[in-house]
Amino acid sequence: MKSPSIFFFPLLLSLILHDSRAFYGHIPVKCIRNFNTKLSTSRNGITSPLPEPNLDYDWKNLWYPISYSSYVPHPKESAETVPVSIFDNPLVLWRDENGILYCADDVCPHRAAALSEGQVIDGKLECLYHGWQFEGKNGGDCVTIPQLEENASIPKRACLKMRHV
C-alpha cells in the first residue's frame, strides 16, 4: 500500500493522493490534469472544471517594511545611501537636508548605474557614474547634469521613478 502524498495548490487547496484516487474531505474524486487549460475533476464520467483561483490580486501594490528609519543616515552625519530590495526590485533610500526620507528605483536614468553606489550631497542623490543629481521632493527630478552646457535645459525624461514612503 502506498503512503499518502500531500500536494499544495494556490489558495491552500490540498489533496491527499492514495492509489490514484484523491480524497477531498470524504468524497473520492479522480484527478485529471489538463495541461492546456486547468485542473479538472471527473466523477461518474462527468468532467467539471475547478474554479480558477483569483490571481488578479496585485501583491506588489501594497505597503511592505523594507528598512528601519534609523538605518538611513541624515546627510549631516553621512553621505551614504541605503540599498534595499523587494520582489527583486532594487531600491535606494536617502534623506534630504531636512531629514525627509525618500525612496526610488536604484537605477540612474542616464546609464542605468546603481544609484545606491552614489552619495547624498546637499540633500540630493548623486549618481556615482556621471554625477547627475536628483531631488526627492520634486518627484525625482534631475537638478544637475555636470556635462550640460550653461544654457542647455535638463531633459524631462531625466528623472527617477519615486516610491512612496
Tab-separated table of C-alpha atoms in Angstrom:
chain	number	residue	atom	x	y	z
A	1	MET	CA	0.000	0.000	0.000
A	2	LYS	CA	1.383	3.385	-0.975
A	3	SER	CA	1.859	6.088	1.597
A	4	PRO	CA	-0.266	9.200	1.041
A	5	SER	CA	1.302	12.285	-0.531
A	6	ILE	CA	0.244	15.871	0.039
A	7	PHE	CA	0.179	18.467	-2.747
A	8	PHE	CA	-0.440	22.152	-2.128
A	9	PHE	CA	-2.139	24.285	-4.751
A	10	PRO	CA	-2.852	28.018	-4.783
A	11	LEU	CA	-5.303	29.253	-2.153
A	12	LEU	CA	-4.176	26.491	0.215
A	13	LEU	CA	-6.183	23.792	-1.599
A	14	SER	CA	-4.678	20.457	-0.592
A	15	LEU	CA	-5.443	16.993	-1.925
A	16	ILE	CA	-4.319	13.728	-0.371
A	17	LEU	CA	-3.492	11.172	-3.081
A	18	HIS	CA	-3.884	7.445	-2.435
A	19	ASP	CA	-3.925	4.718	-5.116
A	20	SER	CA	-4.657	7.176	-7.982
A	21	ARG	CA	-7.668	8.473	-6.055
A	22	ALA	CA	-7.812	11.897	-4.393
A	23	PHE	CA	-9.842	12.426	-1.270
A	24	TYR	CA	-11.169	15.911	-0.707
A	25	GLY	CA	-12.948	15.661	2.591
A	26	HIS	CA	-14.733	12.284	2.451
A	27	ILE	CA	-15.656	12.235	-1.271
A	28	PRO	CA	-13.300	10.237	-3.554
A	29	VAL	CA	-12.581	12.205	-6.718
A	30	LYS	CA	-10.266	11.117	-9.537
A	31	CYS	CA	-7.934	13.920	-10.612
A	32	ILE	CA	-7.204	14.569	-14.269
A	33	ARG	CA	-4.562	17.111	-15.233
A	34	ASN	CA	-5.339	19.049	-18.386
A	35	PHE	CA	-2.093	20.872	-19.243
A	36	ASN	CA	-3.726	23.108	-21.832
A	37	THR	CA	-6.283	24.714	-19.541
A	38	LYS	CA	-6.670	23.934	-15.845
A	39	LEU	CA	-7.106	21.206	-13.256
A	40	SER	CA	-10.414	19.388	-13.680
A	41	THR	CA	-12.222	16.658	-11.780
A	42	SER	CA	-14.147	13.662	-13.024
A	43	ARG	CA	-16.980	11.970	-11.149
A	44	ASN	CA	-19.059	9.284	-12.889
A	45	GLY	CA	-17.603	10.274	-16.275
A	46	ILE	CA	-18.745	13.913	-15.993
A	47	THR	CA	-15.916	16.433	-16.188
A	48	SER	CA	-16.337	19.791	-14.482
A	49	PRO	CA	-13.638	22.463	-14.217
A	50	LEU	CA	-12.454	23.517	-10.807
A	51	PRO	CA	-12.919	27.209	-10.048
A	52	GLU	CA	-9.971	29.322	-11.107
A	53	PRO	CA	-8.024	30.826	-8.216
A	54	ASN	CA	-8.211	34.615	-8.125
A	55	LEU	CA	-4.723	35.569	-9.319
A	56	ASP	CA	-5.646	39.164	-10.157
A	57	TYR	CA	-4.512	40.298	-6.722
A	58	ASP	CA	-1.519	42.614	-7.075
A	59	TRP	CA	0.943	41.691	-4.314
A	60	LYS	CA	3.327	44.452	-5.384
A	61	ASN	CA	0.791	47.231	-4.820
A	62	LEU	CA	0.907	47.006	-1.023
A	63	TRP	CA	2.936	48.523	1.801
A	64	TYR	CA	5.925	46.464	2.981
A	65	PRO	CA	8.542	47.257	5.612
A	66	ILE	CA	11.929	47.376	3.917
A	67	SER	CA	14.195	49.055	6.479
A	68	TYR	CA	14.235	50.774	9.823
A	69	SER	CA	14.104	54.541	9.588
A	70	SER	CA	17.143	54.780	11.847
A	71	TYR	CA	19.231	52.851	9.274
A	72	VAL	CA	19.011	55.735	6.787
A	73	PRO	CA	21.544	58.358	7.915
A	74	HIS	CA	20.936	62.092	7.918
A	75	PRO	CA	23.109	63.922	5.334
A	76	LYS	CA	24.800	65.860	8.157
A	77	GLU	CA	26.016	62.548	9.614
A	78	SER	CA	26.890	60.636	6.437
A	79	ALA	CA	26.618	60.952	2.665
A	80	GLU	CA	25.702	57.270	2.308
A	81	THR	CA	22.601	55.876	0.666
A	82	VAL	CA	20.875	52.672	1.721
A	83	PRO	CA	20.280	49.979	-0.910
A	84	VAL	CA	17.253	47.737	-0.356
A	85	SER	CA	15.346	45.259	-2.474
A	86	ILE	CA	11.783	43.981	-2.555
A	87	PHE	CA	10.370	41.464	-5.056
A	88	ASP	CA	13.791	41.517	-6.767
A	89	ASN	CA	13.320	45.218	-7.430
A	90	PRO	CA	16.378	47.194	-6.249
A	91	LEU	CA	15.570	50.430	-4.442
A	92	VAL	CA	17.624	53.198	-2.866
A	93	LEU	CA	16.788	55.158	0.301
A	94	TRP	CA	18.176	58.559	1.278
A	95	ARG	CA	17.314	61.663	3.287
A	96	ASP	CA	17.405	65.289	2.254
A	97	GLU	CA	18.809	68.137	4.383
A	98	ASN	CA	15.518	68.405	6.323
A	99	GLY	CA	15.629	64.711	7.231
A	100	ILE	CA	12.762	63.704	4.921
A	101	LEU	CA	13.097	60.111	3.745
A	102	TYR	CA	12.887	59.273	0.017
A	103	CYS	CA	12.805	56.027	-1.927
A	104	ALA	CA	13.408	55.497	-5.654
A	105	ASP	CA	14.301	52.712	-8.051
A	106	ASP	CA	18.016	52.016	-7.784
A	107	VAL	CA	18.785	52.843	-11.401
A	108	CYS	CA	20.068	56.050	-12.942
A	109	PRO	CA	18.013	57.130	-15.982
A	110	HIS	CA	21.216	58.066	-17.793
A	111	ARG	CA	23.267	54.854	-17.951
A	112	ALA	CA	21.361	52.525	-15.586
A	113	ALA	CA	24.060	52.709	-12.926
A	114	ALA	CA	23.162	51.771	-9.359
A	115	LEU	CA	22.289	54.989	-7.528
A	116	SER	CA	22.973	53.273	-4.202
A	117	GLU	CA	26.670	53.383	-5.120
A	118	GLY	CA	26.471	57.180	-5.187
A	119	GLN	CA	26.218	59.665	-2.365
A	120	VAL	CA	23.974	62.358	-0.932
A	121	ILE	CA	25.219	65.919	-1.493
A	122	ASP	CA	23.209	68.835	-0.087
A	123	GLY	CA	20.189	66.540	0.244
A	124	LYS	CA	20.356	65.473	-3.415
A	125	LEU	CA	21.118	61.939	-4.556
A	126	GLU	CA	24.185	61.946	-6.801
A	127	CYS	CA	24.944	59.154	-9.264
A	128	LEU	CA	28.474	57.827	-8.964
A	129	TYR	CA	28.835	57.266	-12.709
A	130	HIS	CA	28.443	60.765	-14.221
A	131	GLY	CA	27.488	62.946	-11.259
A	132	TRP	CA	23.834	63.564	-12.111
A	133	GLN	CA	21.944	64.840	-9.055
A	134	PHE	CA	18.297	64.142	-8.235
A	135	GLU	CA	15.937	65.772	-5.743
A	136	GLY	CA	13.374	63.702	-3.912
A	137	LYS	CA	10.930	66.487	-3.107
A	138	ASN	CA	10.179	67.317	-6.760
A	139	GLY	CA	9.280	63.770	-7.750
A	140	GLY	CA	12.837	62.661	-8.510
A	141	ASP	CA	13.641	65.432	-10.963
A	142	CYS	CA	17.220	65.755	-12.136
A	143	VAL	CA	18.566	69.113	-10.954
A	144	THR	CA	22.203	68.909	-12.012
A	145	ILE	CA	23.949	67.421	-15.034
A	146	PRO	CA	27.626	68.432	-14.934
A	147	GLN	CA	28.175	67.671	-18.655
A	148	LEU	CA	25.478	70.074	-19.917
A	149	GLU	CA	26.396	73.400	-21.441
A	150	GLU	CA	25.460	76.515	-19.493
A	151	ASN	CA	22.263	77.443	-21.379
A	152	ALA	CA	21.034	73.887	-22.026
A	153	SER	CA	17.935	72.641	-20.241
A	154	ILE	CA	17.685	69.328	-18.413
A	155	PRO	CA	15.543	66.789	-20.310
A	156	LYS	CA	12.150	65.949	-18.772
A	157	ARG	CA	12.907	62.197	-19.028
A	158	ALA	CA	15.910	62.618	-16.726
A	159	CYS	CA	14.017	61.787	-13.563
A	160	LEU	CA	13.804	58.953	-11.063
A	161	LYS	CA	10.899	56.607	-10.544
A	162	MET	CA	9.996	57.521	-6.973
A	163	ARG	CA	8.272	55.220	-4.474
A	164	HIS	CA	6.002	56.268	-1.630
A	165	VAL	CA	7.390	56.019	1.904
